[in-house]
Amino acid sequence: MNKNSNTYQIVYAAIMVLLVGSVLAFVYMALKPKQDENIANDKRAQILSAINIESNEAELKDNFNKYIVADYIVDDKGEIADSAANSAFNVNMKSNIKQANRVLPVYKSVLADGQVKYILPVYGAGLWGPIWGYVAVNDDGNTIFGTSFSHEGETPGLGARITENEFKAQFVGKKIMKEGAFKSVEVVKKGQKSLDGADYVDAISGATITSRGVGSMIAHCLSSYEPFLKKLAASNNQLNSQEE
Amino acid sequence: MLSKQNKEVLFNPFSKDNPVLVQILGICSTLAVTAKLEPAIVMGMSVIAVMAFSNVIISLIRSTIPTTIRIIVQLVVVAALVIVVQQFLIAYDYDVSRQLSVFIGLIITNCILMGRLEAFALNNRPWPSFLDGIGNGLGYTIILVIVAFFRELLGSGTLFGYQVIPQFCYDHGYMNNGLMILPPMALITVACIIWVHRARNKDLQEK
């Protein structure tokens, strides 16, 4: 048979593509459940990491069910719009963030000592790809309790350090609101201060664009939660004055 | 099983015929994944797997491949294997697959692979081709590990993520060298390894 005839080449290529395509499809289908579970578990671990709970693989699901007591969607007035189970967990932030009237997922968690924290997901752009994370806020709707950040492909040792504790810990205790208005928490070059009086943390040296990305991600994503946070603050004040 | 010839095929790429040091192939991925040891080792293993199996597959079908489209056939085989490796990593080692992110996909463009398929698998039987793939993959991995060892140690003060440079060094003014993390230092580290390698192997030196 003439191996260089056109017919042979076309038939050869077609059979090869069909064969490879079906093998890949099979591998994809066979591994899909395992992969989905990994991705969901990773998400759970990140959410828990925002309230400083690190757990190994075995405890992860139990811890998540134990500490995350509810997840729901709030609307732009701060009211709960959808409180079905997993309504927040199933939100895909990647597609959600691009929509004009996006939904606002909230995870409510109760810690071992009874403190209530609200965990808000954030999503933005780093240097090489998307970055995302979770910001846990105290029930005063203002003070940051903890954060966790993750990324797709930031430079190891530079931008990728946003996932490390040293960077995350800086956010603890910072205020999102100043005098009742949303101010966010800025990420500024070491030694500099925020210009408009907002709270700030130090950027990672050598990773200017990723750091800036974290700052604008927090500002952009949390600003939509302003009504919700204000509502929290109001109900918290009410509670405190009742106690007095 | 391992004739003298096959032994050469397997062990030559470790030193005298090393794909990175002597043939200067696969440099881009050497720069990209060697900031830490763990991703470097997983990357090396992935390359070994892809290289060995693509060599065997191409060697098995070598008599049927039309010469005019052989490069495309090789690419399809490599790409398919890389995607399989990637899917397995996501399913069984999710953390590392996230660290390596795009680089696993970029194994497809690793010149060592195409080089071995063109130069060896197309003309040899499956068993020597398999050994050739393993040998070249290991030769590549060794260099990755050496480079990653120095970059992680000097750049982050850790090995496999564990702190090895003690805290009192930092207290006395020692600093991690941030430059080691950046790609240029990987290039310089590789160059230093090549220098040492050539100094020790006189027959590799050009007149």
Short mmCIF file of C-alpha atoms in Angstrom, two decimals:
data_model
loop_
_atom_site.label_atom_id
_atom_site.label_comp_id
_atom_site.label_asym_id
_atom_site.label_seq_id
_atom_site.Cartn_x
_atom_site.Cartn_y
_atom_site.Cartn_z
CA MET A 1 0.00 0.00 0.00
CA ASN A 2 1.30 3.47 -0.82
CA LYS A 3 1.76 5.18 2.52
CA ASN A 4 2.12 8.60 0.97
CA SER A 5 -1.07 8.56 -1.07
CA ASN A 6 -3.61 11.20 -0.07
CA THR A 7 -6.29 8.65 0.73
CA TYR A 8 -4.03 6.74 3.10
CA GLN A 9 -3.04 9.93 4.92
CA ILE A 10 -6.59 11.18 5.31
CA VAL A 11 -7.91 7.83 6.49
CA TYR A 12 -4.94 7.45 8.85
CA ALA A 13 -5.44 10.89 10.36
CA ALA A 14 -9.20 10.37 10.72
CA ILE A 15 -8.83 7.03 12.48
CA MET A 16 -6.14 8.44 14.75
CA VAL A 17 -8.27 11.41 15.77
CA LEU A 18 -11.31 9.22 16.44
CA LEU A 19 -9.28 6.81 18.51
CA VAL A 20 -7.49 9.47 20.56
CA GLY A 21 -10.72 11.42 21.00
CA SER A 22 -12.60 8.48 22.40
CA VAL A 23 -9.73 7.52 24.74
CA LEU A 24 -9.61 11.07 26.11
CA ALA A 25 -13.37 11.21 26.50
CA PHE A 26 -13.29 7.94 28.39
CA VAL A 27 -10.51 9.11 30.74
CA TYR A 28 -12.34 12.37 31.34
CA MET A 29 -15.64 10.66 32.15
CA ALA A 30 -13.96 8.07 34.37
CA LEU A 31 -12.05 10.62 36.45
CA LYS A 32 -14.71 13.35 36.52
CA PRO A 33 -16.42 12.41 39.83
CA LYS A 34 -13.07 12.21 41.62
CA GLN A 35 -11.98 15.54 40.17
CA ASP A 36 -15.22 17.29 41.09
CA GLU A 37 -14.86 16.03 44.62
CA ASN A 38 -11.29 17.33 44.81
CA ILE A 39 -12.36 20.72 43.56
CA ALA A 40 -15.27 20.91 46.01
CA ASN A 41 -13.03 19.79 48.88
CA ASP A 42 -10.46 22.38 47.95
CA LYS A 43 -13.19 25.01 48.07
CA ARG A 44 -14.29 23.78 51.50
CA ALA A 45 -10.70 23.90 52.75
CA GLN A 46 -10.33 27.48 51.52
CA ILE A 47 -13.56 28.60 53.15
CA LEU A 48 -12.52 27.02 56.45
CA SER A 49 -9.07 28.54 56.14
CA ALA A 50 -10.68 32.01 56.23
CA ILE A 51 -11.86 31.28 59.79
CA ASN A 52 -8.44 29.78 60.64
CA ILE A 53 -9.53 26.16 60.66
CA GLU A 54 -7.01 23.94 58.93
CA SER A 55 -8.03 20.32 58.63
CA ASN A 56 -6.67 17.23 56.94
CA GLU A 57 -8.53 15.39 54.23
CA ALA A 58 -10.38 13.05 56.57
CA GLU A 59 -11.80 15.75 58.83
CA LEU A 60 -12.52 18.25 56.11
CA LYS A 61 -16.15 17.41 55.38
CA ASP A 62 -17.06 16.97 59.05
CA ASN A 63 -15.42 20.26 59.97
CA PHE A 64 -17.18 22.03 57.14
CA ASN A 65 -20.58 20.73 58.19
CA LYS A 66 -19.80 21.56 61.80
CA TYR A 67 -18.60 25.14 61.44
CA ILE A 68 -20.47 26.38 58.38
CA VAL A 69 -24.02 26.46 59.72
CA ALA A 70 -25.72 28.09 56.75
CA ASP A 71 -25.04 29.43 53.31
CA TYR A 72 -27.34 31.73 51.42
CA ILE A 73 -27.55 34.38 48.72
CA VAL A 74 -28.24 38.01 49.61
CA ASP A 75 -29.60 40.63 47.25
CA ASP A 76 -28.34 44.17 46.67
CA LYS A 77 -30.41 45.45 49.58
CA GLY A 78 -28.81 43.06 52.01
CA GLU A 79 -31.88 40.79 52.31
CA ILE A 80 -31.57 37.03 52.10
CA ALA A 81 -32.81 36.11 48.63
CA ASP A 82 -32.20 32.38 48.52
CA SER A 83 -31.46 30.22 51.52
CA ALA A 84 -31.71 26.76 49.99
CA ALA A 85 -28.97 24.35 51.07
CA ASN A 86 -25.70 24.84 49.16
CA SER A 87 -27.15 27.88 47.39
CA ALA A 88 -23.93 29.81 48.04
CA PHE A 89 -21.61 26.83 47.69
CA ASN A 90 -22.83 26.07 44.19
CA VAL A 91 -22.23 29.59 42.89
CA ASN A 92 -19.47 29.64 40.30
CA MET A 93 -17.67 32.89 41.11
CA LYS A 94 -15.85 32.93 37.78
CA SER A 95 -19.02 33.36 35.74
CA ASN A 96 -20.91 35.12 38.52
CA ILE A 97 -18.46 38.01 38.82
CA LYS A 98 -18.91 39.06 35.19
CA GLN A 99 -22.68 39.45 35.41
CA ALA A 100 -24.17 42.90 35.81
CA ASN A 101 -26.50 41.96 38.68
CA ARG A 102 -24.50 39.19 40.22
CA VAL A 103 -25.65 37.11 43.16
CA LEU A 104 -23.94 37.62 46.50
CA PRO A 105 -23.13 34.37 48.33
CA VAL A 106 -22.62 34.39 52.11
CA TYR A 107 -21.45 31.56 54.37
CA LYS A 108 -22.50 31.90 57.98
CA SER A 109 -20.27 30.12 60.43
CA VAL A 110 -20.36 29.59 64.19
CA LEU A 111 -17.03 28.93 65.86
CA ALA A 112 -16.40 26.55 68.73
CA ASP A 113 -16.76 29.41 71.25
CA GLY A 114 -20.09 30.55 69.77
CA GLN A 115 -18.81 33.56 67.83
CA VAL A 116 -20.63 34.17 64.55
CA LYS A 117 -18.62 34.98 61.43
CA TYR A 118 -19.77 35.75 57.91
CA ILE A 119 -17.57 34.53 55.08
CA LEU A 120 -17.76 36.40 51.78
CA PRO A 121 -16.16 35.10 48.59
CA VAL A 122 -14.04 37.42 46.44
CA TYR A 123 -12.75 36.90 42.90
CA GLY A 124 -10.40 38.97 40.76
CA ALA A 125 -7.38 39.08 38.51
CA GLY A 126 -3.74 38.58 39.41
CA LEU A 127 -0.76 38.85 37.11
CA TRP A 128 -1.04 35.57 35.15
CA GLY A 129 -4.59 34.53 35.83
CA PRO A 130 -7.49 34.68 38.22
CA ILE A 131 -7.08 34.99 41.97
CA TRP A 132 -9.84 34.40 44.48
CA GLY A 133 -10.39 34.06 48.15
CA TYR A 134 -12.68 34.33 51.15
CA VAL A 135 -12.96 37.13 53.67
CA ALA A 136 -14.42 36.31 57.08
CA VAL A 137 -16.09 39.26 58.82
CA ASN A 138 -17.13 39.56 62.47
CA ASP A 139 -20.80 39.98 63.29
CA ASP A 140 -20.27 43.76 63.56
CA GLY A 141 -20.15 43.70 59.74
CA ASN A 142 -16.90 45.62 59.79
CA THR A 143 -13.87 43.92 61.32
CA ILE A 144 -12.05 41.26 59.29
CA PHE A 145 -11.62 38.06 61.26
CA GLY A 146 -9.55 36.15 58.72
CA THR A 147 -8.88 35.69 55.01
CA SER A 148 -7.76 33.01 52.64
CA PHE A 149 -6.48 33.54 49.13
CA SER A 150 -5.83 31.24 46.25
CA HIS A 151 -4.66 31.63 42.68
CA GLU A 152 -4.37 29.76 39.43
CA GLY A 153 -0.87 30.52 38.20
CA GLU A 154 0.86 33.35 40.06
CA THR A 155 4.68 33.23 40.15
CA PRO A 156 5.89 30.77 42.80
CA GLY A 157 7.77 32.59 45.54
CA LEU A 158 6.35 35.97 44.50
CA GLY A 159 2.67 36.41 43.67
CA ALA A 160 1.92 32.92 44.89
CA ARG A 161 2.79 34.09 48.40
CA ILE A 162 -0.67 35.63 48.77
CA THR A 163 -1.70 32.16 49.97
CA GLU A 164 0.82 32.20 52.82
CA ASN A 165 -0.10 32.98 56.41
CA GLU A 166 2.28 35.91 56.65
CA PHE A 167 0.25 37.81 54.06
CA LYS A 168 -3.16 36.58 55.17
CA ALA A 169 -2.57 37.43 58.83
CA GLN A 170 -2.08 41.13 58.03
CA PHE A 171 -5.78 41.48 57.30
CA VAL A 172 -6.91 40.33 60.72
CA GLY A 173 -8.57 43.14 62.66
CA LYS A 174 -8.70 45.59 59.75
CA LYS A 175 -11.93 47.56 59.29
CA ILE A 176 -13.82 47.45 55.99
CA MET A 177 -16.02 50.43 56.88
CA LYS A 178 -14.95 53.84 58.10
CA GLU A 179 -17.63 56.09 59.70
CA GLY A 180 -20.44 54.03 58.26
CA ALA A 181 -19.19 54.12 54.66
CA PHE A 182 -17.52 51.34 52.68
CA LYS A 183 -13.76 51.89 52.44
CA SER A 184 -12.31 48.40 51.77
CA VAL A 185 -8.82 47.40 52.86
CA GLU A 186 -6.06 48.58 50.58
CA VAL A 187 -2.86 46.74 49.69
CA VAL A 188 -0.05 49.31 49.50
CA LYS A 189 3.70 49.26 49.04
CA LYS A 190 5.56 48.66 52.30
CA GLY A 191 6.04 51.92 54.16
CA GLN A 192 3.26 53.73 52.33
CA LYS A 193 -0.15 54.60 53.67
CA SER A 194 -3.61 54.59 52.20
CA LEU A 195 -4.50 57.98 50.72
CA ASP A 196 -8.17 58.11 51.66
CA GLY A 197 -7.87 56.89 55.24
CA ALA A 198 -8.85 53.28 54.59
CA ASP A 199 -7.15 50.50 56.52
CA TYR A 200 -4.22 48.99 54.63
CA VAL A 201 -1.82 46.06 54.57
CA ASP A 202 1.66 45.69 53.07
CA ALA A 203 1.99 44.39 49.53
CA ILE A 204 4.40 41.56 48.70
CA SER A 205 7.62 43.02 47.36
CA GLY A 206 8.35 41.79 43.86
CA ALA A 207 4.69 40.99 43.28
CA THR A 208 3.23 44.45 42.68
CA ILE A 209 0.55 43.44 40.20
CA THR A 210 -0.69 40.44 42.18
CA SER A 211 -0.81 42.56 45.34
CA ARG A 212 -2.68 45.31 43.56
CA GLY A 213 -5.02 42.62 42.23
CA VAL A 214 -5.80 41.49 45.77
CA GLY A 215 -6.57 45.07 46.78
CA SER A 216 -8.92 45.77 43.90
CA MET A 217 -10.49 42.31 44.20
CA ILE A 218 -11.46 43.02 47.82
CA ALA A 219 -12.67 46.53 47.04
CA HIS A 220 -14.67 45.47 44.01
CA CYS A 221 -16.26 42.34 45.46
CA LEU A 222 -16.99 43.54 48.98
CA SER A 223 -18.49 46.86 47.90
CA SER A 224 -21.58 44.99 46.67
CA TYR A 225 -22.02 43.63 50.17
CA GLU A 226 -22.22 47.12 51.68
CA PRO A 227 -26.00 46.96 52.42
CA PHE A 228 -25.60 43.50 53.92
CA LEU A 229 -22.68 44.59 56.11
CA LYS A 230 -24.56 47.71 57.22
CA LYS A 231 -27.51 45.54 58.18
CA LEU A 232 -25.21 43.32 60.24
CA ALA A 233 -23.73 46.36 61.96
CA ALA A 234 -27.21 47.73 62.74
CA SER A 235 -28.52 44.50 64.23
CA ASN A 236 -25.29 44.11 66.17
CA ASN A 237 -25.65 47.62 67.65
CA GLN A 238 -29.23 46.90 68.58
CA LEU A 239 -28.16 43.72 70.31
CA ASN A 240 -25.44 45.51 72.24
CA SER A 241 -27.71 48.33 73.38
CA GLN A 242 -30.30 45.82 74.55
CA GLU A 243 -27.69 44.14 76.68
CA GLU A 244 -26.72 47.44 78.25
CA MET B 1 16.74 -8.00 28.93
CA LEU B 2 19.35 -5.26 29.19
CA SER B 3 21.92 -5.86 26.48
CA LYS B 4 25.00 -3.64 26.36
CA GLN B 5 23.35 -1.52 23.71
CA ASN B 6 20.16 -1.11 25.71
CA LYS B 7 22.13 -0.13 28.78
CA GLU B 8 23.73 2.65 26.81
CA VAL B 9 20.32 3.77 25.60
CA LEU B 10 19.09 3.90 29.19
CA PHE B 11 22.11 5.39 30.96
CA ASN B 12 23.74 7.68 28.38
CA PRO B 13 21.16 10.46 28.86
CA PHE B 14 22.16 10.68 32.53
CA SER B 15 25.46 12.35 31.75
CA LYS B 16 27.23 12.14 28.37
CA ASP B 17 24.04 12.62 26.38
CA ASN B 18 21.96 14.56 28.90
CA PRO B 19 19.06 16.31 27.14
CA VAL B 20 19.37 19.48 29.24
CA LEU B 21 23.13 19.72 29.80
CA VAL B 22 24.46 18.52 26.46
CA GLN B 23 21.62 18.89 23.99
CA ILE B 24 20.32 22.06 25.72
CA LEU B 25 16.71 21.01 25.22
CA GLY B 26 13.74 21.59 27.52
CA ILE B 27 15.30 24.71 29.03
CA CYS B 28 12.02 26.68 29.22
CA SER B 29 10.31 24.22 31.53
CA THR B 30 13.52 23.88 33.55
CA LEU B 31 13.25 27.59 34.28
CA ALA B 32 9.56 27.51 35.01
CA VAL B 33 9.01 24.67 37.47
CA THR B 34 12.19 24.66 39.55
CA ALA B 35 11.41 27.31 42.16
CA LYS B 36 10.38 24.53 44.58
CA LEU B 37 11.43 20.88 44.78
CA GLU B 38 8.03 19.20 44.94
CA PRO B 39 6.58 20.55 41.67
CA ALA B 40 9.96 19.91 40.01
CA ILE B 41 9.81 16.22 40.93
CA VAL B 42 6.18 15.80 39.86
CA MET B 43 6.99 17.57 36.61
CA GLY B 44 9.94 15.20 36.09
CA MET B 45 7.81 12.13 36.73
CA SER B 46 5.12 13.39 34.36
CA VAL B 47 7.70 13.94 31.65
CA ILE B 48 9.15 10.44 32.23
CA ALA B 49 5.68 8.88 31.91
CA VAL B 50 4.73 10.85 28.81
CA MET B 51 8.11 10.28 27.17
CA ALA B 52 8.24 6.53 27.82
CA PHE B 53 4.71 5.85 26.61
CA SER B 54 4.81 8.16 23.61
CA ASN B 55 8.10 6.53 22.58
CA VAL B 56 6.52 3.07 22.83
CA ILE B 57 3.35 4.06 20.97
CA ILE B 58 5.23 5.77 18.15
CA SER B 59 7.63 2.84 17.94
CA LEU B 60 4.73 0.37 17.71
CA ILE B 61 3.01 2.23 14.89
CA ARG B 62 6.22 3.44 13.22
CA SER B 63 5.80 1.29 10.12
CA THR B 64 2.28 2.62 9.47
CA ILE B 65 2.95 6.36 9.89
CA PRO B 66 2.95 8.27 6.59
CA THR B 67 6.21 10.27 6.56
CA THR B 68 4.51 13.46 5.40
CA ILE B 69 2.29 13.74 8.47
CA ARG B 70 4.59 12.06 11.01
CA ILE B 71 5.13 15.24 13.08
CA ILE B 72 1.38 15.69 13.44
CA VAL B 73 0.96 12.06 14.47
CA GLN B 74 3.69 12.47 17.09
CA LEU B 75 2.09 15.65 18.38
CA VAL B 76 -1.33 14.04 18.70
CA VAL B 77 0.12 11.10 20.63
CA VAL B 78 2.09 13.38 22.98
CA ALA B 79 -0.82 15.78 23.48
CA ALA B 80 -3.21 12.95 24.28
CA LEU B 81 -0.82 11.45 26.83
CA VAL B 82 -0.21 14.83 28.44
CA ILE B 83 -3.94 15.41 28.85
CA VAL B 84 -4.31 11.97 30.42
CA VAL B 85 -1.49 12.75 32.88
CA GLN B 86 -3.07 16.10 33.68
CA GLN B 87 -6.48 14.56 34.33
CA PHE B 88 -4.93 11.94 36.61
CA LEU B 89 -3.09 14.62 38.56
CA ILE B 90 -6.29 16.62 39.08
CA ALA B 91 -8.00 13.47 40.30
CA TYR B 92 -5.26 12.10 42.55
CA ASP B 93 -2.86 14.91 43.47
CA TYR B 94 -4.93 18.07 43.28
CA ASP B 95 -2.54 20.31 45.23
CA VAL B 96 0.42 19.60 42.99
CA SER B 97 -1.68 19.86 39.85
CA ARG B 98 -2.65 23.35 40.98
CA GLN B 99 0.97 24.29 41.62
CA LEU B 100 2.08 23.08 38.20
CA SER B 101 -1.01 24.61 36.54
CA VAL B 102 -0.15 25.36 32.92
CA PHE B 103 3.24 23.67 32.90
CA ILE B 104 1.85 20.14 32.65
CA GLY B 105 0.01 21.21 29.50
CA LEU B 106 3.25 22.70 28.22
CA ILE B 107 4.96 19.28 28.32
CA ILE B 108 3.45 19.02 24.83
CA THR B 109 5.88 21.67 23.65
CA ASN B 110 8.89 20.17 25.45
CA CYS B 111 11.46 19.79 22.72
CA ILE B 112 13.04 16.72 24.36
CA LEU B 113 9.88 14.73 23.60
CA MET B 114 9.67 15.55 19.92
CA GLY B 115 13.43 15.16 19.65
CA ARG B 116 13.39 11.62 21.04
CA LEU B 117 10.38 10.61 18.93
CA GLU B 118 12.01 11.89 15.75
CA ALA B 119 15.51 10.66 16.49
CA PHE B 120 14.87 7.37 18.23
CA ALA B 121 11.36 5.95 18.38
CA LEU B 122 10.71 6.25 14.65
CA ASN B 123 13.63 3.91 13.91
CA ASN B 124 13.75 1.52 16.85
CA ARG B 125 11.79 -1.33 18.39
CA PRO B 126 9.42 -0.66 21.32
CA TRP B 127 11.61 -1.99 24.16
CA PRO B 128 14.71 0.13 23.40
CA SER B 129 12.37 3.06 22.74
CA PHE B 130 10.80 2.60 26.16
CA LEU B 131 14.27 2.57 27.78
CA ASP B 132 15.26 5.62 25.78
CA GLY B 133 12.18 7.47 27.05
CA ILE B 134 12.84 6.50 30.65
CA GLY B 135 16.54 7.39 30.35
CA ASN B 136 15.96 10.81 28.82
CA GLY B 137 13.14 11.54 31.23
CA LEU B 138 15.38 10.70 34.17
CA GLY B 139 18.22 12.75 32.73
CA TYR B 140 15.84 15.71 32.55
CA THR B 141 14.47 15.07 36.05
CA ILE B 142 17.93 14.92 37.62
CA ILE B 143 18.72 18.40 36.36
CA LEU B 144 15.32 19.72 37.50
CA VAL B 145 15.94 18.36 40.98
CA ILE B 146 19.47 19.79 41.25
CA VAL B 147 18.33 23.22 40.08
CA ALA B 148 15.23 23.15 42.31
CA PHE B 149 17.35 22.11 45.31
CA PHE B 150 19.56 25.20 45.07
CA ARG B 151 16.72 27.55 44.16
CA GLU B 152 14.47 26.46 47.00
CA LEU B 153 17.30 26.35 49.54
CA LEU B 154 18.75 29.77 48.71
CA GLY B 155 15.51 31.43 47.59
CA SER B 156 13.10 30.32 50.32
CA GLY B 157 15.35 28.68 52.94
CA THR B 158 13.23 25.51 52.70
CA LEU B 159 13.41 22.04 51.15
CA PHE B 160 10.16 20.28 50.21
CA GLY B 161 8.47 23.14 52.06
CA TYR B 162 10.24 22.43 55.37
CA GLN B 163 12.37 25.16 56.90
CA VAL B 164 16.02 24.08 56.82
CA ILE B 165 17.86 27.34 57.39
CA PRO B 166 17.53 27.87 61.15
CA GLN B 167 15.86 30.95 62.58
CA PHE B 168 19.02 32.28 64.28
CA CYS B 169 20.61 32.82 60.87
CA TYR B 170 17.75 35.19 60.05
CA ASP B 171 18.12 36.82 63.47
CA HIS B 172 21.75 37.55 62.58
CA GLY B 173 20.87 39.25 59.34
CA TYR B 174 20.70 36.38 56.82
CA MET B 175 18.16 37.03 54.07
CA ASN B 176 16.57 34.70 51.53
CA ASN B 177 17.78 35.60 48.06
CA GLY B 178 14.62 36.63 46.22
CA LEU B 179 16.50 36.60 42.94
CA MET B 180 16.86 32.81 43.17
CA ILE B 181 13.09 32.50 42.76
CA LEU B 182 13.08 34.41 39.49
CA PRO B 183 13.66 32.62 36.16
CA PRO B 184 17.01 34.34 35.38
CA MET B 185 18.70 32.59 38.30
CA ALA B 186 17.43 29.23 37.05
CA LEU B 187 19.22 29.94 33.79
CA ILE B 188 22.41 30.86 35.66
CA THR B 189 22.13 27.75 37.86
CA VAL B 190 21.73 25.54 34.77
CA ALA B 191 24.72 27.28 33.22
CA CYS B 192 26.81 26.57 36.33
CA ILE B 193 25.82 22.90 36.20
CA ILE B 194 26.78 22.75 32.51
CA TRP B 195 30.12 24.38 33.39
CA VAL B 196 30.90 21.81 36.08
CA HIS B 197 29.71 18.99 33.82
CA ARG B 198 31.94 20.03 30.92
CA ALA B 199 34.92 20.66 33.16
CA ARG B 200 34.66 17.06 34.30
CA ASN B 201 33.96 15.56 30.86
CA LYS B 202 36.81 16.76 28.66
CA ASP B 203 35.49 14.98 25.56
CA LEU B 204 32.40 17.23 25.55
CA GLN B 205 34.47 20.38 25.20
CA GLU B 206 34.57 22.00 21.78
CA LYS B 207 38.04 22.65 20.39
#
